[in-house]
Short mmCIF file of C-alpha atoms in Angstrom, two decimals:
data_model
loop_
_atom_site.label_atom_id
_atom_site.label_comp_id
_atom_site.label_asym_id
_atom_site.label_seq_id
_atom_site.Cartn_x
_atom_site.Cartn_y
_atom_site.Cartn_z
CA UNK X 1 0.00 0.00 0.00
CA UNK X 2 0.95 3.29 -0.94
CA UNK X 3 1.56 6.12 2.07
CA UNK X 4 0.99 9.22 1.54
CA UNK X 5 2.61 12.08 3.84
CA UNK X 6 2.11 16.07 4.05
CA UNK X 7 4.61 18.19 6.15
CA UNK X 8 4.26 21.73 7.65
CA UNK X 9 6.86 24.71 8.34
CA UNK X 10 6.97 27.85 10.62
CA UNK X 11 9.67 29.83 11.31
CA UNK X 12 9.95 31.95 14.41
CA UNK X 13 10.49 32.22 18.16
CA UNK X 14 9.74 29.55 20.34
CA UNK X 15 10.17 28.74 24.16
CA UNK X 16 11.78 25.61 24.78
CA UNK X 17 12.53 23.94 27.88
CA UNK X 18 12.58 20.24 29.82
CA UNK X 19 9.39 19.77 31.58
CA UNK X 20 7.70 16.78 33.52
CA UNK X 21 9.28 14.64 36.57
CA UNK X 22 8.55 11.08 35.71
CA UNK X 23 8.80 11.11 32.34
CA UNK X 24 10.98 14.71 31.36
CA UNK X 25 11.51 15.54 28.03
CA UNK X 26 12.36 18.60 25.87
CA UNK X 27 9.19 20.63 24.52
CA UNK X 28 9.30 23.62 22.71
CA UNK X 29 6.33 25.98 23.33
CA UNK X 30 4.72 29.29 21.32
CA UNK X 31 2.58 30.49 18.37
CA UNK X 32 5.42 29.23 15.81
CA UNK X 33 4.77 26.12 17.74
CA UNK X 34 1.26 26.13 16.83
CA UNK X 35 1.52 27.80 13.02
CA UNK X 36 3.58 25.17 12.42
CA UNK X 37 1.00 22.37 13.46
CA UNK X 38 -1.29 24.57 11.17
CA UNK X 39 0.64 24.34 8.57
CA UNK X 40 1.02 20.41 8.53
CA UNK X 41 -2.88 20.20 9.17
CA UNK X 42 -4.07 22.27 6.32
CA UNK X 43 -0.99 20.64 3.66
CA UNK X 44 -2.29 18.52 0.61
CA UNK X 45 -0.84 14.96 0.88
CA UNK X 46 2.40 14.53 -0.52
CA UNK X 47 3.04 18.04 -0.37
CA UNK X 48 5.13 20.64 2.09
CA UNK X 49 3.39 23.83 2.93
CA UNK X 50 5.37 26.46 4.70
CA UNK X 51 4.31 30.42 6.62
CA UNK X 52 5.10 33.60 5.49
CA UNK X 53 8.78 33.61 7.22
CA UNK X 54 9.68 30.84 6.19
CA UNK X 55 9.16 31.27 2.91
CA UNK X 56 11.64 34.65 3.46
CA UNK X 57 14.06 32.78 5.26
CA UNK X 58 14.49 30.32 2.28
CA UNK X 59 14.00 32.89 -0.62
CA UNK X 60 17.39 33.94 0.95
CA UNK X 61 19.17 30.94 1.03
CA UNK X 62 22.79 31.31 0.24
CA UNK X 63 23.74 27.96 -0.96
CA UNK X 64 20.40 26.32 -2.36
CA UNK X 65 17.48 27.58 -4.85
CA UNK X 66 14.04 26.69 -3.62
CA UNK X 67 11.17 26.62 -6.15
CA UNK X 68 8.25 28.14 -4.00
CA UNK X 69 4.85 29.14 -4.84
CA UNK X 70 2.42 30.93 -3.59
CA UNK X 71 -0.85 28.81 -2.11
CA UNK X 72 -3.74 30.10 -3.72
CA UNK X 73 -7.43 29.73 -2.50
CA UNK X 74 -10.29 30.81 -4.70
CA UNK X 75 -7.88 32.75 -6.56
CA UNK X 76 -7.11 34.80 -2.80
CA UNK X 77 -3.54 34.19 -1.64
CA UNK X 78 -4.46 33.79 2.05
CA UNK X 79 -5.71 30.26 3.78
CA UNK X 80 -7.63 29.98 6.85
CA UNK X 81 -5.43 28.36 9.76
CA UNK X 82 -6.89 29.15 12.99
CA UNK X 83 -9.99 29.96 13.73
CA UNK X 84 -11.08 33.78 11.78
CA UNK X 85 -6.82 33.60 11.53
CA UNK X 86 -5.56 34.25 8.04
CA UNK X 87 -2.25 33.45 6.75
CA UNK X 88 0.15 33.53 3.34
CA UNK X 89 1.43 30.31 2.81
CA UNK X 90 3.73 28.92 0.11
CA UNK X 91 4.12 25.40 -1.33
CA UNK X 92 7.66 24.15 -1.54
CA UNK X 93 7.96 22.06 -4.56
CA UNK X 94 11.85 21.73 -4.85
CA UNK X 95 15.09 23.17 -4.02
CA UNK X 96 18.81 22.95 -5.77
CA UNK X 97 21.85 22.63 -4.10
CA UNK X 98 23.94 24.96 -5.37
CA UNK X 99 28.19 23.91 -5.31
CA UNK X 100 29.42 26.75 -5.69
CA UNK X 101 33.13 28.22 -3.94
CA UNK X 102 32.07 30.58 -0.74
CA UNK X 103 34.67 32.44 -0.48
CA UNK X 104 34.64 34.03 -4.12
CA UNK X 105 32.74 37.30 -4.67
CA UNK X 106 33.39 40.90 -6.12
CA UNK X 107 35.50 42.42 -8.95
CA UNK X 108 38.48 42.09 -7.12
CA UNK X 109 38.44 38.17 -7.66
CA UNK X 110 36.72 37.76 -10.84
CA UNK X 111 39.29 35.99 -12.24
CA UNK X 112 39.10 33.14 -10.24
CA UNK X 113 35.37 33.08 -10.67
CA UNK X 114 35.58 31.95 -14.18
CA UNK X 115 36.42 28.58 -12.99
CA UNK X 116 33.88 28.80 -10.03
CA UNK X 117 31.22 30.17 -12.07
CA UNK X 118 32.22 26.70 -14.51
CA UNK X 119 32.31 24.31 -11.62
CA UNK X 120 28.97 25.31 -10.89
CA UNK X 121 27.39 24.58 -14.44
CA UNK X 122 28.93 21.37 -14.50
CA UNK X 123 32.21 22.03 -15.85
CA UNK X 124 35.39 19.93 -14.69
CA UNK X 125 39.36 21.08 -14.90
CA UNK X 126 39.80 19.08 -17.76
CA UNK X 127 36.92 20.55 -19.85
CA UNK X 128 34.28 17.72 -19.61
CA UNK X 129 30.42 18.17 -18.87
CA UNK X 130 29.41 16.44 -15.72
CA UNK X 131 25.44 16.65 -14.71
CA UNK X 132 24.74 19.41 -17.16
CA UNK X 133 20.78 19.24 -17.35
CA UNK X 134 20.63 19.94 -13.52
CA UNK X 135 22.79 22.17 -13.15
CA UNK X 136 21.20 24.50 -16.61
CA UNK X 137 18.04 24.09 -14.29
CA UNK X 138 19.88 25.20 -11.59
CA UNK X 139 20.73 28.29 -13.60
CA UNK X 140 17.41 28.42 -15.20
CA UNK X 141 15.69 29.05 -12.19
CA UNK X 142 18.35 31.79 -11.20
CA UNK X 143 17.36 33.69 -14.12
CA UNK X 144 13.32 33.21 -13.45
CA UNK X 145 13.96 34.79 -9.81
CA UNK X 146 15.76 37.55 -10.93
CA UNK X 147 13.04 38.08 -13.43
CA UNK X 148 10.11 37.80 -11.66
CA UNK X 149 11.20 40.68 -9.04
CA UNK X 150 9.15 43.40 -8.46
CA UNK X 151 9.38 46.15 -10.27
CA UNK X 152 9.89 48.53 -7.10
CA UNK X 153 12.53 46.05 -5.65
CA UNK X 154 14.36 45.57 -8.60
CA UNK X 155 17.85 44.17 -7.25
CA UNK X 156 17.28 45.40 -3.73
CA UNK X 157 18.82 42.89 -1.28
CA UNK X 158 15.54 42.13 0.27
CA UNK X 159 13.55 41.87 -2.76
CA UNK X 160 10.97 39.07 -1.44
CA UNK X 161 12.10 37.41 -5.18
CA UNK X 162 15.89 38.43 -5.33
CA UNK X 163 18.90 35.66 -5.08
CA UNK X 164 21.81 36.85 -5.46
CA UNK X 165 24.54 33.67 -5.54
CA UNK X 166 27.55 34.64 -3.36
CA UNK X 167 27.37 38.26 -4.43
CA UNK X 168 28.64 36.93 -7.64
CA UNK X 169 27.25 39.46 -10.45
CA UNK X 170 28.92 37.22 -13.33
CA UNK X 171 26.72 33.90 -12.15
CA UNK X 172 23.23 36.41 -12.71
CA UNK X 173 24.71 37.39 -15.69
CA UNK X 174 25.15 34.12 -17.37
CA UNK X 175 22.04 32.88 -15.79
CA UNK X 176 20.40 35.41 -18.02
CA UNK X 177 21.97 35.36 -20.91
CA UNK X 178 21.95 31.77 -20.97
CA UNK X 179 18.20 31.18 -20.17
CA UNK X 180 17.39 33.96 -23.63
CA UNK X 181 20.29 32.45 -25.45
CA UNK X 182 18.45 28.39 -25.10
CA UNK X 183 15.08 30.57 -25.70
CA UNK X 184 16.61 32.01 -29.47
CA UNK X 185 18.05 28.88 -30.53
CA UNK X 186 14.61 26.69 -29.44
CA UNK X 187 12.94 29.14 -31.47
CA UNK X 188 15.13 28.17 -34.20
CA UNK X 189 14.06 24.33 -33.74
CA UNK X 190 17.45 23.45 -32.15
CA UNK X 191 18.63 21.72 -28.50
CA UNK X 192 16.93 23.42 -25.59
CA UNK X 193 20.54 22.69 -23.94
CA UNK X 194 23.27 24.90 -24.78
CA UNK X 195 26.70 22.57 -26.13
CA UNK X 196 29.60 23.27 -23.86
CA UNK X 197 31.55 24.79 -25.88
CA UNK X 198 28.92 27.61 -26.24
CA UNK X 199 28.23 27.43 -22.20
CA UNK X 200 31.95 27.76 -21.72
CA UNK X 201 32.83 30.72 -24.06
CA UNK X 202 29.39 32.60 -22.74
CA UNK X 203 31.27 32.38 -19.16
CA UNK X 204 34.77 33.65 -20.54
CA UNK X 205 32.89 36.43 -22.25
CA UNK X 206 30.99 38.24 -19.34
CA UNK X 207 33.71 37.36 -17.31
CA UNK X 208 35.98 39.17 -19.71
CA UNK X 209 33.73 42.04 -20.24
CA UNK X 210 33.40 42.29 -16.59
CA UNK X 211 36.83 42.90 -16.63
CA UNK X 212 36.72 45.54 -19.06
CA UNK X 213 34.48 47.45 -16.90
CA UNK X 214 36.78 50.42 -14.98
CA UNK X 215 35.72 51.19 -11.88
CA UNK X 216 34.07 54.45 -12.18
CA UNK X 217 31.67 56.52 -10.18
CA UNK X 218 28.64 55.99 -12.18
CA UNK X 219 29.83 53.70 -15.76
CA UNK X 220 30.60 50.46 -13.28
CA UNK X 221 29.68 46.96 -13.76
CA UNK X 222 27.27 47.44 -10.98
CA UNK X 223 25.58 50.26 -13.19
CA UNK X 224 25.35 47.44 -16.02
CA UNK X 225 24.03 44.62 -13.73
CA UNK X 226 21.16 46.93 -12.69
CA UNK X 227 20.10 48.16 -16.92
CA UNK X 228 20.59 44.82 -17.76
CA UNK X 229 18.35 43.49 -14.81
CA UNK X 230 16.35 46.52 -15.79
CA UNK X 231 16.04 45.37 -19.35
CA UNK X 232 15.16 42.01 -18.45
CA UNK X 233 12.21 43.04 -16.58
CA UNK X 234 11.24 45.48 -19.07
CA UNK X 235 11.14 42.52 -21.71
CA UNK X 236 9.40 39.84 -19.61
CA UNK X 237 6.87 42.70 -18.69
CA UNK X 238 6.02 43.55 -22.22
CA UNK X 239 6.24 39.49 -23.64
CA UNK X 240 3.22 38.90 -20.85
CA UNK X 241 1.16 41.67 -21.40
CA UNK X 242 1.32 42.26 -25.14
CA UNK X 243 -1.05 40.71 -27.93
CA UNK X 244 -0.46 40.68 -31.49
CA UNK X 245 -3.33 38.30 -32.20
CA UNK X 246 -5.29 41.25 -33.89
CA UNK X 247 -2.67 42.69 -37.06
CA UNK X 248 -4.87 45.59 -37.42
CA UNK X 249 -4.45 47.11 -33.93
CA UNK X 250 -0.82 45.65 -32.88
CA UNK X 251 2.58 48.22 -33.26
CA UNK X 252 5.88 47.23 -34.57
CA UNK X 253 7.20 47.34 -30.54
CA UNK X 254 4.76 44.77 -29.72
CA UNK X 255 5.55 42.68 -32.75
CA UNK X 256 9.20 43.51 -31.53
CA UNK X 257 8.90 41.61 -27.79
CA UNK X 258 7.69 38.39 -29.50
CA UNK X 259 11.00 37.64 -30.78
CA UNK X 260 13.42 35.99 -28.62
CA UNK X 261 16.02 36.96 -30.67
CA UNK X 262 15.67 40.65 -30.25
CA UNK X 263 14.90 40.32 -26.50
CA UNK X 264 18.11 38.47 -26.27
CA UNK X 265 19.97 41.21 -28.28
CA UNK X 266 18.34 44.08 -26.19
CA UNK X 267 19.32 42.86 -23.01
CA UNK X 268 22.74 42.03 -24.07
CA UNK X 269 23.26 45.22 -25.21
CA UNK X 270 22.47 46.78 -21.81
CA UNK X 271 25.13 44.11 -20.27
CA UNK X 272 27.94 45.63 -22.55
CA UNK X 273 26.87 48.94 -23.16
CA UNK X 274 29.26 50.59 -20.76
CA UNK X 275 31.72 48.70 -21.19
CA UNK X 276 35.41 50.19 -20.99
CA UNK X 277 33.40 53.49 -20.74
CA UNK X 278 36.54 56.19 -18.96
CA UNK X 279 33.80 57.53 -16.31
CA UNK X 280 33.89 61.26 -18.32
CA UNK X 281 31.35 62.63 -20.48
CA UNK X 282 31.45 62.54 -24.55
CA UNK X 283 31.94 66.24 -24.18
CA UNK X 284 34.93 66.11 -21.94
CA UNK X 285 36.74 63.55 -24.33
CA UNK X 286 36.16 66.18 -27.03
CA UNK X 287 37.16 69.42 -24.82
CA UNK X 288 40.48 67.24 -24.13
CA UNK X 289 40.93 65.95 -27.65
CA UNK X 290 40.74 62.61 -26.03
CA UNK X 291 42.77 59.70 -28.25
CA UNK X 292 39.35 58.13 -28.43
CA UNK X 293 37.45 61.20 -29.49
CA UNK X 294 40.03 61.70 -32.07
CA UNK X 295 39.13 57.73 -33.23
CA UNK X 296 35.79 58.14 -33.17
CA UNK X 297 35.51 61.62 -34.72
CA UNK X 298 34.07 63.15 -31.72
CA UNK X 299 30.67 61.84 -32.11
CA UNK X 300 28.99 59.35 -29.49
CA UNK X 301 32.92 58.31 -28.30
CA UNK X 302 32.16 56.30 -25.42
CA UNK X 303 29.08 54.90 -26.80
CA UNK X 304 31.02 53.45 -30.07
CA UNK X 305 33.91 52.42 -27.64
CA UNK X 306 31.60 49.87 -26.02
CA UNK X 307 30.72 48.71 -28.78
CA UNK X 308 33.73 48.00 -30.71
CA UNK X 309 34.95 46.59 -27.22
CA UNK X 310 31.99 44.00 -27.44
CA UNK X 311 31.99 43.39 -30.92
CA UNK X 312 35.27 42.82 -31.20
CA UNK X 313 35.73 40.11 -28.11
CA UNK X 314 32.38 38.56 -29.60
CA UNK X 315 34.61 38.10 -33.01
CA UNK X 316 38.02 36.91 -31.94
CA UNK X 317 38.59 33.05 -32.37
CA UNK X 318 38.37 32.32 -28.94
CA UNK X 319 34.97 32.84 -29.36
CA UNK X 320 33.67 31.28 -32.11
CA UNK X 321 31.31 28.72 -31.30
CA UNK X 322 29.38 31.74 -29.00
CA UNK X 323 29.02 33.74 -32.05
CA UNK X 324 27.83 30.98 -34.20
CA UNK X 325 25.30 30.23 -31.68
CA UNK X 326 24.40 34.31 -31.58
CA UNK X 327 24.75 35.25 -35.69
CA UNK X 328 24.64 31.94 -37.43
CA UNK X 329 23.75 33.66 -40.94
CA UNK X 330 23.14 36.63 -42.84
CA UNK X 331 20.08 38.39 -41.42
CA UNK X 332 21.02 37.27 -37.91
CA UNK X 333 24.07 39.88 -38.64
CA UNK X 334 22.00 42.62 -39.50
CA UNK X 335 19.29 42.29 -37.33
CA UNK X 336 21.98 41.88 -34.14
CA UNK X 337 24.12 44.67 -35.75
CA UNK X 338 21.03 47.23 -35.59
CA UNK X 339 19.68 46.31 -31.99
CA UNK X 340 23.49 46.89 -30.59
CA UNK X 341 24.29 50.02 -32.76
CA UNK X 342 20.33 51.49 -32.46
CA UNK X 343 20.13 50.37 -28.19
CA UNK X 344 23.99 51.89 -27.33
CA UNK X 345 24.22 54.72 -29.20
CA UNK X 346 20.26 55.79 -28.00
CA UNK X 347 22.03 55.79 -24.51
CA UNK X 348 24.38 59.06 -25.72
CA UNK X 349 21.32 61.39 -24.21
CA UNK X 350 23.82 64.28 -24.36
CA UNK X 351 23.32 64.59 -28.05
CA UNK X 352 20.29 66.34 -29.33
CA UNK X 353 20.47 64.75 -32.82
CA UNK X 354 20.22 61.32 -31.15
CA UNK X 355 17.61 62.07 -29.03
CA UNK X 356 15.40 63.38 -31.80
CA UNK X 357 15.90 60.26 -33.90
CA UNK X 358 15.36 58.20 -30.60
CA UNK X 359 11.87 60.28 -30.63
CA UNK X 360 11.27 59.72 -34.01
CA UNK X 361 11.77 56.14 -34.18
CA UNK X 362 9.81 56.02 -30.85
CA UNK X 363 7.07 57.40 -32.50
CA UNK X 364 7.28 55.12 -35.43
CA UNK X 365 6.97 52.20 -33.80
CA UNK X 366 4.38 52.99 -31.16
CA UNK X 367 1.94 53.68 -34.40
CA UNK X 368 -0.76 51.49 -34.22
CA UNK X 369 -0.90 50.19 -37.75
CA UNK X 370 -1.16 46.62 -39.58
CA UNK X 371 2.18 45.36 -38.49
CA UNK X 372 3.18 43.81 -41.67
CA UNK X 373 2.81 47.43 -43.62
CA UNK X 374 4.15 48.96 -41.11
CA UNK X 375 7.32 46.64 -41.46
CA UNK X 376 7.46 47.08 -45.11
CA UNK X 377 7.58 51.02 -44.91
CA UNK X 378 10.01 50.99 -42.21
CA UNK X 379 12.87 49.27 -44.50
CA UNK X 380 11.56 51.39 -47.75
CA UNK X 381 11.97 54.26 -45.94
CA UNK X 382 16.50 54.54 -45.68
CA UNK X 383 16.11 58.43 -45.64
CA UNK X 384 12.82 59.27 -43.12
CA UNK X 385 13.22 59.51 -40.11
CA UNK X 386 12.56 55.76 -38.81
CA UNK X 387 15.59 55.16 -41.21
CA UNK X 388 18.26 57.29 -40.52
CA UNK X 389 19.51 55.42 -37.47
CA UNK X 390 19.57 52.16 -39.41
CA UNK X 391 21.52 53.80 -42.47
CA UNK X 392 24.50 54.86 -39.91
CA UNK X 393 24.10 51.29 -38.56
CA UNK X 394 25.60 50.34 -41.51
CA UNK X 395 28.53 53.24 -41.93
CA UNK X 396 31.53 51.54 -42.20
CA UNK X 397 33.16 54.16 -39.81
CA UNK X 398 30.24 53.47 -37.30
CA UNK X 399 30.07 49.77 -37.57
CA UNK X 400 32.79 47.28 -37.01
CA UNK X 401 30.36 44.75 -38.31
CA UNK X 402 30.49 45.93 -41.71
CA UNK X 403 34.28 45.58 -42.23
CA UNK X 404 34.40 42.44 -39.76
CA UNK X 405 31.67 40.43 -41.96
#
């Protein structure tokens, strides 16, 4: 015969104590005491139901990832547990151990994170993949919490959905990147699993760009993590609330959030887009007749400094099986070439001519037109004013892309 259990948690303070003369024994005593009882009680069979602070304490867990979700009663996120009592609860379904090196965390030893950050993927010294499909679900879910935060506790420490592995920024990173990354190539009809070879050069690239990143005031890594986290959100937001199911009343940005392959490029964009960035403003670089100003002819220099910075480590050999799996063909290099060039150089907001062709192209795809005709009229139209970003895209002395290719 088949048993079937249910389990209850509380978490909070007790009074504990040995009572009784005959027969003594250690007792604890309190309201956790009885939540806890509560909580076993009202649990499903086969099933682990856990309080409000509990579910906070775990949410927090350094070393393990615990999938928890919310107990919902006639769509009302509150269960009776004592008497007119009423309480949030949480179902625990699962939790991941997570083997990952304590004593790593910050810029200052990011070097010897690359290995951590492959240890904990599955990676061994000698290069070969050990447990892989766990440990991608292990990351998967990593990328999911920092997702799902809310918006107005986006990467505070005690968002009630932030985890934050060792203080690690490069393991949230990849956990990102990755999870879009498997999302573009599934919606190309390949592996849901990325090779290693891809998983291994994705961690020497944000470690590397992480690297890149001086440590400046403002232009910081830490400034990156949060637009990219940022971005993320933004995307996710938009993928859940827009519909394109009518093509007479749908705009070319909601048409634009149903592609994986443009949310992927958006929010890696945002990772790199300060990258190597000197902490001074465009302006100052000019004044100062900067070596980079000079390179860059004093238009958006820190902006095309980034890029070229990403662009280039994307392209060098070391690489190669990343970029395959990021721009496998033609159109993949335009399309990625225009979200990079058109999301980094919108971020020079000290220049009024980008700002009114950031306007202009806002305006153009906000339209609410069939999307199809809209489309067609937005690559007819080189010289208007939804084009003139995309033609410099393509300026050889604005695009590495165009000489690299």
């Amino acid at each position: 015969e088949q048993i079937f259990l249910r389990a209850g948690l509380a978490s909070g303070p007790v009074v504990a104590g040995v009572i009784g003369n005959d027969m003594p024994r250690y007792c604890f005593f309190g309201n956790t005491v009885n939540l806890a009882s509560r909580m076993e009680s009202t649990s499903d069979e086969m099933k682990v139901q856990c309080s409000d602070m509990t579910f906070k304490l775990l949410r927090d867990a350094p070393n393990h990832i615990f999938d928890l979700r919310a107990r919902m009663e006639d769509y009302v996120h509150k269960i009776q547990v004592n008497g007119e009592c009423l309480e949030n609860t949480w179902w625990i379904d699962r939790v991941l151990a997570l083997n990952m090196d304590t004593t790593t965390g910050g810029i200052e030893t990011a070097k010897t994170d690359i290995e951590t950050a492959r240890l904990s993927v599955g990676f061994s010294h000698e290069g070969s993949r050990r447990n892989s499909s766990i440990c991608s679900t292990s990351f998967s879910m990593q990328s999911l919490v920092l997702t799902k935060q809310a918006w107005s506790t986006l990467n505070q420490q005690n968002s009630e959905r932030l985890l934050v592995v060792n203080d690690v920024i490069s393991n949230n990173i990849y956990a990102i990147l990755e999870n879009l990354l498997i999302k573009v190539l599934v919606s190309r009809g390949e592996h849901d699993l990325l090779s290693y070879e891809i998983q291994n050069e994705l961690l020497d690239y944000v470690m590397k760009i992480i690297l890149m990143y001086n440590s400046n005031h403002f232009h910081s890594i830490d400034h990156a993590f949060h637009v990219m986290l940022a971005m993320n959100k933004l995307c996710d937001t938009l993928v859940n609330t827009v519909s394109t199911d009518d093509c007479k009343n749908v705009t070319l940005c909601d048409s634009f959030f149903k592609d994986p392959y443009d949310l992927f490029g958006m929010v890696f964009a945002a990772f790199v887009h300060d990258v190597g960035h000197k902490g001074v403003s465009n302006k100052m670089l000019t004044d100062t007749q900067d070596d980079l100003a000079t390179k860059y002819s004093n238009v958006s220099v820190a902006e095309r400094q980034s890029i070229d910075i990403a662009i280039e480590l994307l392209f060098s050999p070391e690489m190669c099986h990343l970029k395959e799996a990021i721009i496998p063909d033609v159109d993949c290099k335009i399309k990625f070439g225009h979200i990079m060039f058109c999301a980094i150089l919108s971020s020079d907001i000290a220049s009024p001519d980008r700002l009114k062709t950031c306007k202009a192209r806002f305006e153009v795809v906000h339209n609410v037109q069939d999307s199809s005709k809209k489309a067609d009229e937005f690559k007819e139209d080189p010289q208007g004013t939804c084009g003139s970003d995309l033609k410099e895209t393509l300026n050889p002395d604005l695009c590495p892309l165009k000489s690299s290719w």
